mmCIF file of C-alpha atoms in Angstrom:
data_model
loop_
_atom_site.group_PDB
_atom_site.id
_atom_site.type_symbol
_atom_site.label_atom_id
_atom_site.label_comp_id
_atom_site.label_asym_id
_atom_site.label_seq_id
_atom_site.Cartn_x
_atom_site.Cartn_y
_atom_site.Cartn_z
ATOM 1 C CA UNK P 1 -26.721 -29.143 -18.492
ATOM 2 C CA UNK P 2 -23.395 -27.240 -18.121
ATOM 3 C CA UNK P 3 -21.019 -28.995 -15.631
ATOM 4 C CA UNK P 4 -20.585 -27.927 -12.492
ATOM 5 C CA UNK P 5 -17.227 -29.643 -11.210
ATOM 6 C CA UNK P 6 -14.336 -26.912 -10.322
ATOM 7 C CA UNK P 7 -11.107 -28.852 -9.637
ATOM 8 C CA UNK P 8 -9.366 -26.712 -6.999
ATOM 9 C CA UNK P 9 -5.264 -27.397 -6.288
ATOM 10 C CA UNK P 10 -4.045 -25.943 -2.666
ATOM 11 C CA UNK P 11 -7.660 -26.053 -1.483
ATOM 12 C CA UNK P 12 -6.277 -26.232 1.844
ATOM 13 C CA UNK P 13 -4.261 -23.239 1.511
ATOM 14 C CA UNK P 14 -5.087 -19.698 3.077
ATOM 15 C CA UNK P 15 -7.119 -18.622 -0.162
ATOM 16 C CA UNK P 16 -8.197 -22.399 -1.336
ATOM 17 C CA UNK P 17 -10.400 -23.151 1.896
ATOM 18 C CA UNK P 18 -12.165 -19.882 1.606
ATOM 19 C CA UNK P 19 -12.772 -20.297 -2.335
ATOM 20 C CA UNK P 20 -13.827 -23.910 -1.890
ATOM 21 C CA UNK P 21 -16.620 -22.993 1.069
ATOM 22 C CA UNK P 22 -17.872 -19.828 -1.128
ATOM 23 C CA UNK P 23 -17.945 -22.490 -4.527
ATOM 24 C CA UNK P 24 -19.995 -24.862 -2.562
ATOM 25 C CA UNK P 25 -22.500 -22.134 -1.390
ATOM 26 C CA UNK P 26 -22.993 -21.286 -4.935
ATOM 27 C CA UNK P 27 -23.761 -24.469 -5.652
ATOM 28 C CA UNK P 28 -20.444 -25.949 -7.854
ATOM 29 C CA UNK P 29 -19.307 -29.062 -7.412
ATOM 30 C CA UNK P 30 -15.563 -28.811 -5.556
ATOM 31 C CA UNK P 31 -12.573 -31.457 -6.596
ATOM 32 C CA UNK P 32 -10.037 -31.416 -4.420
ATOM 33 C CA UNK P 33 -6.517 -31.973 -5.428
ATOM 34 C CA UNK P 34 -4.024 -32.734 -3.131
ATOM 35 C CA UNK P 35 -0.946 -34.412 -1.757
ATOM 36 C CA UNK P 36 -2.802 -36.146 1.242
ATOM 37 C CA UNK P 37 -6.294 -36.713 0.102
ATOM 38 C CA UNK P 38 -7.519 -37.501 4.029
ATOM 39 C CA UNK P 39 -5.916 -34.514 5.420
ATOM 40 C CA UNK P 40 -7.626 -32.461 2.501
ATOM 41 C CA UNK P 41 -11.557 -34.243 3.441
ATOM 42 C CA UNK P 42 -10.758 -32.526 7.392
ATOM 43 C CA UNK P 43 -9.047 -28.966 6.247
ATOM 44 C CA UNK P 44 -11.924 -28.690 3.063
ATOM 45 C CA UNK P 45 -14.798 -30.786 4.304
ATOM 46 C CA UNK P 46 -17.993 -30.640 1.410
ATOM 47 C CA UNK P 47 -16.431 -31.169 -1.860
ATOM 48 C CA UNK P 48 -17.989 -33.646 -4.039
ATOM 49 C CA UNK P 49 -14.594 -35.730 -4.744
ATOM 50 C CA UNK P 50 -10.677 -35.573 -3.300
ATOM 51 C CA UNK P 51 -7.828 -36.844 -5.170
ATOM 52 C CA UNK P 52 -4.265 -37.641 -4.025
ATOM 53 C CA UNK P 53 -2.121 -34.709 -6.364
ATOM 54 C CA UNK P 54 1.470 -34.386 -6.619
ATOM 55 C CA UNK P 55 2.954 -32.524 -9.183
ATOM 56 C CA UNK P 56 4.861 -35.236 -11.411
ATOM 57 C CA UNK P 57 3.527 -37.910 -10.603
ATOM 58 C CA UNK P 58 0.825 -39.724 -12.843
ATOM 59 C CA UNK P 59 -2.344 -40.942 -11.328
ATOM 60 C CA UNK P 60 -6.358 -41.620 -11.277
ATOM 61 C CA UNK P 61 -6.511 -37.451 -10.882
ATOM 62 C CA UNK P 62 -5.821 -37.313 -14.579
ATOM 63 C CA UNK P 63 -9.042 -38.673 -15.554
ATOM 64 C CA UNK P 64 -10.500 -36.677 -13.253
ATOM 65 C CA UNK P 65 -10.155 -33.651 -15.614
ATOM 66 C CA UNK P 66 -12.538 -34.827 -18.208
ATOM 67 C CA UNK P 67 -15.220 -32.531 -18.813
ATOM 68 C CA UNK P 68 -14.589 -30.435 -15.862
ATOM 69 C CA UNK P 69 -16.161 -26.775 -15.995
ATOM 70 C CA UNK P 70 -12.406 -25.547 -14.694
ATOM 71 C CA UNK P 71 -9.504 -25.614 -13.072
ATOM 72 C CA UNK P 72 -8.178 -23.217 -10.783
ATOM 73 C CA UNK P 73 -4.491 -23.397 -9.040
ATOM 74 C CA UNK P 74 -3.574 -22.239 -5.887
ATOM 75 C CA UNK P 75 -0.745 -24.790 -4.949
ATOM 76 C CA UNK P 76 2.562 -23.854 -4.054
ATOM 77 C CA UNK P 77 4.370 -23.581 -0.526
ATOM 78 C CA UNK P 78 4.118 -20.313 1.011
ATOM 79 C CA UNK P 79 6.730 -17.983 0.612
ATOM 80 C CA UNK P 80 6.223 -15.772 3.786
ATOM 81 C CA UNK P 81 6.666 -18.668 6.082
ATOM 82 C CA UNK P 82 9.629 -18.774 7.917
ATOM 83 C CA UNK P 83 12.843 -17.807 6.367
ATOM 84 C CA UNK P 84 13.443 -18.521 2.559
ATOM 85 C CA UNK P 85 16.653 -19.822 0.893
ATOM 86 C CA UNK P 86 17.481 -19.733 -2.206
ATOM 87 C CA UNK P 87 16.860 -23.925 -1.894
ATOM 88 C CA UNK P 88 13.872 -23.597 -1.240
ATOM 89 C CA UNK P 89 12.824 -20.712 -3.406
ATOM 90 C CA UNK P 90 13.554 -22.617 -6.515
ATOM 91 C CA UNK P 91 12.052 -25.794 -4.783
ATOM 92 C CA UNK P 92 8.991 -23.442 -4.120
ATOM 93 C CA UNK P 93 8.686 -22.094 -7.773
ATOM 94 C CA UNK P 94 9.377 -25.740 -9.363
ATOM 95 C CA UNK P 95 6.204 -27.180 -7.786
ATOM 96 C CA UNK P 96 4.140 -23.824 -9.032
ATOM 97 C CA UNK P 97 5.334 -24.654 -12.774
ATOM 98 C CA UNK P 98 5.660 -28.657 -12.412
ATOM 99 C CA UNK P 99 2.055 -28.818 -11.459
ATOM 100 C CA UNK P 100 0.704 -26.151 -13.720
ATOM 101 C CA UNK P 101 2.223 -28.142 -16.264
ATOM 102 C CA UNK P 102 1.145 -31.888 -15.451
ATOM 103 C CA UNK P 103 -2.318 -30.093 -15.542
ATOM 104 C CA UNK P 104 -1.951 -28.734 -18.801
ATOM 105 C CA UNK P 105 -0.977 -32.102 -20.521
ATOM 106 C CA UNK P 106 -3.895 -34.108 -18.631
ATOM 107 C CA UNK P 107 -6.153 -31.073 -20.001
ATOM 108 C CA UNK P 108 -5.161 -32.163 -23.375
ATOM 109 C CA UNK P 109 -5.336 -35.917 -22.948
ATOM 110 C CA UNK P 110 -9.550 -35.119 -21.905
ATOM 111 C CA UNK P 111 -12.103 -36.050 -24.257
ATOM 112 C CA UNK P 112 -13.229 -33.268 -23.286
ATOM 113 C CA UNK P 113 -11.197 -30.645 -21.664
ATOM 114 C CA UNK P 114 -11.609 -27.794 -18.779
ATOM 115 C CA UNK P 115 -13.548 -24.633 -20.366
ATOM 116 C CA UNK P 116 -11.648 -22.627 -18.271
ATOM 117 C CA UNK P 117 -7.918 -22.578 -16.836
ATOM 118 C CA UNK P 118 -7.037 -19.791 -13.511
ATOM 119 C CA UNK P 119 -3.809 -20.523 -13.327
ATOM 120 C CA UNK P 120 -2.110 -18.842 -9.711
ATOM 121 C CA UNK P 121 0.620 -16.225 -10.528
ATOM 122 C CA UNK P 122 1.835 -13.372 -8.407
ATOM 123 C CA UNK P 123 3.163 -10.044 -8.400
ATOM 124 C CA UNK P 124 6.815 -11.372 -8.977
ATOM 125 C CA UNK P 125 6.187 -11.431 -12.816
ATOM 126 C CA UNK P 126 6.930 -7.864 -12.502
ATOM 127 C CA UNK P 127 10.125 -7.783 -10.265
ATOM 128 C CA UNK P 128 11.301 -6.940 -7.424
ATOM 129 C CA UNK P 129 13.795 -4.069 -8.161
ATOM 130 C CA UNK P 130 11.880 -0.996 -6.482
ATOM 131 C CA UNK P 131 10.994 0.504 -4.347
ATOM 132 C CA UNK P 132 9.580 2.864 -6.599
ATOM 133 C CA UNK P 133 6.539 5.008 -7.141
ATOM 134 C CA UNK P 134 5.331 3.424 -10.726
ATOM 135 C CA UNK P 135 2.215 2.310 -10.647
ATOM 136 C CA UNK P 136 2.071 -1.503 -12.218
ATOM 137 C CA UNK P 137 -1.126 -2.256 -13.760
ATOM 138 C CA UNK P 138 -1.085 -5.648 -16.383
ATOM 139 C CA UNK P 139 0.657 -3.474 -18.930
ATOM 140 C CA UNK P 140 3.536 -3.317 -16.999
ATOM 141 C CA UNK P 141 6.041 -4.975 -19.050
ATOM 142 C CA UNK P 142 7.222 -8.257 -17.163
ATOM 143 C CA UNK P 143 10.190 -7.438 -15.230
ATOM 144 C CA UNK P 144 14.373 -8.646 -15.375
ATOM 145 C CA UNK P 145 15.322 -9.871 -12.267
ATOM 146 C CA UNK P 146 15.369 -13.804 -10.727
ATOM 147 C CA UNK P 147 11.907 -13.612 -9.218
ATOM 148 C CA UNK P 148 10.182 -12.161 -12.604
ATOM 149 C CA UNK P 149 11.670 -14.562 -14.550
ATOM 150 C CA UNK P 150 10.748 -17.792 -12.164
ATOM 151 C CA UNK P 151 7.349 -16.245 -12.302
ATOM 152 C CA UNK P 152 7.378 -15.775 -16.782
ATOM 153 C CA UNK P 153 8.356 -19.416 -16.533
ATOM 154 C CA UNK P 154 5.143 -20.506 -14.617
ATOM 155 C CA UNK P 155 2.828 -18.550 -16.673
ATOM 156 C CA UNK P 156 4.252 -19.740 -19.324
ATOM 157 C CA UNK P 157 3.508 -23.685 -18.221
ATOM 158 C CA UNK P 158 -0.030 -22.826 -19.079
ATOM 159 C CA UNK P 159 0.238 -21.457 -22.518
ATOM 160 C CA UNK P 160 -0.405 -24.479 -24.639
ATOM 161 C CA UNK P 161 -4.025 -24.824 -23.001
ATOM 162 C CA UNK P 162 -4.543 -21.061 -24.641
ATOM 163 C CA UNK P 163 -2.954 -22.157 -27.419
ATOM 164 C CA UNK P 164 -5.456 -24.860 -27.828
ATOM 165 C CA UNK P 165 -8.752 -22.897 -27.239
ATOM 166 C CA UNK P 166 -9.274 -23.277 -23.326
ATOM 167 C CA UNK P 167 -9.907 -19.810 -21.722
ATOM 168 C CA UNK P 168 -6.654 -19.187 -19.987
ATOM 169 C CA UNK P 169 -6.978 -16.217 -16.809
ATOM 170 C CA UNK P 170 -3.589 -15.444 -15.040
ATOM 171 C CA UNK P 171 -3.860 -14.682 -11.680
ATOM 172 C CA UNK P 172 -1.185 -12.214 -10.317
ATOM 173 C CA UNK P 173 -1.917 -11.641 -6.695
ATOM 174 C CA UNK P 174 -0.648 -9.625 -4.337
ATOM 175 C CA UNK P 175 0.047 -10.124 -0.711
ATOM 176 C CA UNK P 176 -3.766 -11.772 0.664
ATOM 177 C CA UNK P 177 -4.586 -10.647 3.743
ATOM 178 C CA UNK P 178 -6.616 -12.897 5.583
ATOM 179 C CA UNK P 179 -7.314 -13.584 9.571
ATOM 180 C CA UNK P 180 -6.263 -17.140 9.832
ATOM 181 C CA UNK P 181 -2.908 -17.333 8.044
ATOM 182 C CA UNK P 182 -0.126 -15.161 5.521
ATOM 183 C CA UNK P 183 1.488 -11.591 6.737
ATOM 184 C CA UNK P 184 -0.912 -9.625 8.289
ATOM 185 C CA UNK P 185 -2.270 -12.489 10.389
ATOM 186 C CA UNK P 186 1.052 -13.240 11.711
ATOM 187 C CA UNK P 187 2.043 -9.550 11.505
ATOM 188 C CA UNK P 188 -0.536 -8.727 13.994
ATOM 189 C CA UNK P 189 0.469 -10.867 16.794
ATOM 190 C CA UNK P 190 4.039 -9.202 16.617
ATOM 191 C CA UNK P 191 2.378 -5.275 16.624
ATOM 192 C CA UNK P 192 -0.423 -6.765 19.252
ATOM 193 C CA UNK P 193 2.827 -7.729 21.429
ATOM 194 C CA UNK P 194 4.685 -4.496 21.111
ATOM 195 C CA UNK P 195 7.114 -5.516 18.661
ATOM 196 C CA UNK P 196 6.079 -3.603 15.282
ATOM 197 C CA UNK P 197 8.529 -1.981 13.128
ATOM 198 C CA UNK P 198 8.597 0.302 10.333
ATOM 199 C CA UNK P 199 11.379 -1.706 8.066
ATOM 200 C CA UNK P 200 14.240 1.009 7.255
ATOM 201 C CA UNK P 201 11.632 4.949 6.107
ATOM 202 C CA UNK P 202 8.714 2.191 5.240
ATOM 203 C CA UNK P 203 8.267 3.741 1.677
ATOM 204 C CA UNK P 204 8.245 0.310 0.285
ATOM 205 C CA UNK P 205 5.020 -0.661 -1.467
ATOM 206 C CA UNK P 206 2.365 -3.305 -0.081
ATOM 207 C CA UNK P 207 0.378 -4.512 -3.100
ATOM 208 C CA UNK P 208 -2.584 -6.244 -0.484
ATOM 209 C CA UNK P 209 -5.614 -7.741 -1.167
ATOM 210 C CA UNK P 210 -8.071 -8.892 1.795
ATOM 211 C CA UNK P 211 -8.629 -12.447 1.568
ATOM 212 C CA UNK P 212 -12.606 -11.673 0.907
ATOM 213 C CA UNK P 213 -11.541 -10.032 -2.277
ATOM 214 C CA UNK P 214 -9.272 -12.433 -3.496
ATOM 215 C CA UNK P 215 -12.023 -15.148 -3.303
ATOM 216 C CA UNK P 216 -14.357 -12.455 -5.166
ATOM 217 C CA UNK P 217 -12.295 -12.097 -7.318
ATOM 218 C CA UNK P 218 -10.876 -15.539 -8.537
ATOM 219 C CA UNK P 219 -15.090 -16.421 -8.781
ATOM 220 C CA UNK P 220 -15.923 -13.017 -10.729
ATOM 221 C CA UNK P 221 -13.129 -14.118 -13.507
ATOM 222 C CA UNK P 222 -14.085 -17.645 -13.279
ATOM 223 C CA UNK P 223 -17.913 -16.726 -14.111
ATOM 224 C CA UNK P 224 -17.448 -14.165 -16.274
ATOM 225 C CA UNK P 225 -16.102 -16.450 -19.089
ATOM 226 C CA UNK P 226 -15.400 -13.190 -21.569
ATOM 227 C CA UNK P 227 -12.347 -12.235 -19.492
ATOM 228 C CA UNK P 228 -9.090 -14.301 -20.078
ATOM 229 C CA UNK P 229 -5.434 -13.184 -19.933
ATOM 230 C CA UNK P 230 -3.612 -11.494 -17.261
ATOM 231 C CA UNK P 231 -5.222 -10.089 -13.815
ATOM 232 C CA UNK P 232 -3.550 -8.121 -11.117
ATOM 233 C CA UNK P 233 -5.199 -9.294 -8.110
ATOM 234 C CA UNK P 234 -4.722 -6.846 -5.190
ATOM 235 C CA UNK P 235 -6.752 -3.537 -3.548
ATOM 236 C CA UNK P 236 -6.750 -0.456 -5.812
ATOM 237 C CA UNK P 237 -5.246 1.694 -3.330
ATOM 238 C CA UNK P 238 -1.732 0.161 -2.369
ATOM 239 C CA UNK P 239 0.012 0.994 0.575
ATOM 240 C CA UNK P 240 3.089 2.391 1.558
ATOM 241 C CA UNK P 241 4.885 0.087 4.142
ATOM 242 C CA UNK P 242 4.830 2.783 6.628
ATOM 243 C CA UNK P 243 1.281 3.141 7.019
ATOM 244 C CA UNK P 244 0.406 -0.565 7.223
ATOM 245 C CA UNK P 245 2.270 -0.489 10.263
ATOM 246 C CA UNK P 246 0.791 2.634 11.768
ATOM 247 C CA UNK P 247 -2.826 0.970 10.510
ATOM 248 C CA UNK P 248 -1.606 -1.589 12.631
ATOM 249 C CA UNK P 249 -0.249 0.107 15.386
ATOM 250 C CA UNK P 250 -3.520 1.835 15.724
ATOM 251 C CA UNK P 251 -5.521 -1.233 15.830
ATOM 252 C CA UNK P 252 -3.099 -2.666 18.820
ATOM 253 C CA UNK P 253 -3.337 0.505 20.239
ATOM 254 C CA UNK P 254 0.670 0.321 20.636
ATOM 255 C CA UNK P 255 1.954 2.904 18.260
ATOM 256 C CA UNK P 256 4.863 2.405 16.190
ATOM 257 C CA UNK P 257 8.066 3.803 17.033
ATOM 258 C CA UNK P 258 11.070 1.518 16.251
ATOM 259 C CA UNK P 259 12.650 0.951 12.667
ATOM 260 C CA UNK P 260 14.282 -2.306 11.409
ATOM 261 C CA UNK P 261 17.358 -2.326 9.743
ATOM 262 C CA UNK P 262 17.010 -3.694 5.930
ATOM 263 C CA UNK P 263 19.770 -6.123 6.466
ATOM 264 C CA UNK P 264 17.805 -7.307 9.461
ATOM 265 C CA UNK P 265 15.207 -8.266 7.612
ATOM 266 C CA UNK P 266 17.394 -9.757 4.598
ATOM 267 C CA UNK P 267 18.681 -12.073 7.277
ATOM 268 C CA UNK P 268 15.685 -13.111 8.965
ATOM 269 C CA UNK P 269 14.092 -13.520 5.370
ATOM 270 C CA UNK P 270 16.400 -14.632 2.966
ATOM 271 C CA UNK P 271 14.927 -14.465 -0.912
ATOM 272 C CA UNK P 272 11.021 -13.460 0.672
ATOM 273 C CA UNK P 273 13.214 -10.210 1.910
ATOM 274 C CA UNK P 274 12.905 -8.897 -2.086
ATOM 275 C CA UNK P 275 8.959 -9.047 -1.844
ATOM 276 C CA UNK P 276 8.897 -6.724 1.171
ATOM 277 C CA UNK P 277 11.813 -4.320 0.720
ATOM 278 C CA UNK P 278 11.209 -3.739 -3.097
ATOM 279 C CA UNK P 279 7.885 -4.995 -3.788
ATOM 280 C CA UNK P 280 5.801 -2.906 -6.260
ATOM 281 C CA UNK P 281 2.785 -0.212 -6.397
ATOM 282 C CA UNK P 282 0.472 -3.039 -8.259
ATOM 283 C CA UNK P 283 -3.183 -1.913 -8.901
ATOM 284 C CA UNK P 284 -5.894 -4.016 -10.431
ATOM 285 C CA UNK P 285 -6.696 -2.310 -13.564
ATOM 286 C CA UNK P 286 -8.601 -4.833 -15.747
ATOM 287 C CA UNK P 287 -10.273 -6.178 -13.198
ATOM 288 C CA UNK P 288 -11.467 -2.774 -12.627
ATOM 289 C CA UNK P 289 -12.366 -2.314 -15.925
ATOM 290 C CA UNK P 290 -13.552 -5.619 -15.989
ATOM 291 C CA UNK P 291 -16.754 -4.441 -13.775
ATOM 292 C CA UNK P 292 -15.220 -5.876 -10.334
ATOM 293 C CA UNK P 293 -15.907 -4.048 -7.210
ATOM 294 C CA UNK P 294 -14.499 -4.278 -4.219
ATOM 295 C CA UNK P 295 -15.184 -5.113 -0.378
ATOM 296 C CA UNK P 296 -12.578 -3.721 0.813
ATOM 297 C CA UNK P 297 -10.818 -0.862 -1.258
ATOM 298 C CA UNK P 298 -8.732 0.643 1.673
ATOM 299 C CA UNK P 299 -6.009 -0.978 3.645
ATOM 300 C CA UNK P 300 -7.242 0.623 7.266
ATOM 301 C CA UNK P 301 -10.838 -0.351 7.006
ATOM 302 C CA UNK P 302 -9.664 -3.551 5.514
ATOM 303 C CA UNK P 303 -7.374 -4.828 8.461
ATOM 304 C CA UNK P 304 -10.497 -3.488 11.166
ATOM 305 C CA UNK P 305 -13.028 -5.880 9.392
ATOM 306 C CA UNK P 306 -9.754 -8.549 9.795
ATOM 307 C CA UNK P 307 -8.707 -7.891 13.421
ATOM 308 C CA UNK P 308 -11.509 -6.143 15.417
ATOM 309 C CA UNK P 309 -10.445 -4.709 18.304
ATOM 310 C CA UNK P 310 -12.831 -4.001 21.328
#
């Protein structure tokens, strides 16, 4: 009988809760990694086992990966929250690879390792040095600039479990939109008070993905074990920054009027600034190709079903 134990890191993350309730419904047995074990059994009540996780440090979690069914990371502070220096950017991004790989070398170590490895990455491995109108799908070459090159170096922290036969899926997400948490969710509150912007002419790309999708998603790659490299991980039809915050603005029922000055948003933001002003037109091809379909394809339906307004 195949194994059903998923080991899920940053299970009580935005994305992690919601993947860890849908994994139990389908019957999987959830292991929780995490940095406080007790806090994780309240945020991500169900799973079958929690285990105290902190990338670097060694511990009973490492025998916890023998003959797992897979491992799927979400860890990682978020990057939207508050404003980000460049302190604790590289901070951020350290954990993301540190963790990856510790993982990788307890895979190893297993008598009998993960089948499977979905390893978090984002839409950074393609640089932020827009905005443009390309359209980005997985054979986008990998971009030049600081955050492509913190992201190459995370993927890469997961190579030597392809290297030594476990199927390997890269997950490069967009920006998850989801009610209880990331940009729209906090987004909304602002536009539902009156104060939504369009930042500078708003022609800056949104690569979203609603937070139903990005659970689909991460469980249609994990099941369909013939898939295995690089996924984008965001809605087909990307959105200009304009009309997210008309979308919005209609939903509010405040139209928006004002514009915010990049260098506004550069200060208030610090390095997350990048992944607004110049973020790219990402689509989803192989996971299209793949046989994926989406919930939500379009950004206007997709924030109604998030914020219903009466």
């Amino acid at each position: 009988m195949q194994d059903k134990r998923i080991i899920v890191t940053g299970a009580t993350g935005l994305v992690g809760k919601a993947l860890c309730e849908e994994l139990n419904s389908r019957g999987y047995s959830v292991v929780v990694f995490s940095r406080n074990s007790q806090m994780a059994r309240k945020k991500v009540p169900g799973a079958f086992e929690y285990y105290d996780w902190t990338p670097g440090v060694r511990g009973p979690w490492e025998d916890a990966l023998d003959g797992v069914n897979a491992v799927i990371t979400l860890h990682g502070e978020p990057l939207f929250n508050g404003r980000l220096s460049q302190a604790r950017y590289e901070r951020a991004m350290q954990t993301r690879i540190v963790g990856v790989r510790e993982l990788v070398s307890a895979m190893l170590k297993a008598k009998t390792p993960p089948k499977s490895f979905l390893v978090g990455s984002s839409v950074g491995i393609y640089g932020f040095e827009g905005p443009d109108d390309e359209v980005v799908s997985e054979r986008t070459p990998d971009g030049a600039d600081y955050h492509a090159t913190s992201n190459a170096v995370w993927e890469h922290a997961a190579h030597r479990a392809t290297w030594t036969g476990i199927r390997t899926v890269y997950l490069r997400t967009g920006i998850v939109w989801g009610k209880e948490g990331g940009m729209a969710a906090n987004q909304f509150i602002q536009f539902k008070r009156g104060w939504g912007n369009v930042i500078g002419e708003g022609l800056n790309w949104l690569p979203w993905i609603h937070s139903d999708d990005e659970v689909g998603a991460i469980l249609y790659l994990l099941e369909n074990d013939h898939l295995s490299g690089a996924f984008n991980l965001s809605a087909p039809n990307p959105v200009q920054y304009r009309d997210y915050a008309g979308i919005l603005g209609d939903i509010v029922g405040k139209p928006v009027k004002g514009k915010m000055a990049e260098w506004v948003v550069k200060l208030r933001m610090g390095r997350a600034a990048d992944m607004l002003l110049r973020n790219r037109k990402m689509v989803p091809a192989r996971l299209i190709e793949a046989g994926y379909e989406f919930k939500h394809p379009d950004a206007r339906p997709a924030l109604r079903d998030l914020f219903p307004m009466k």
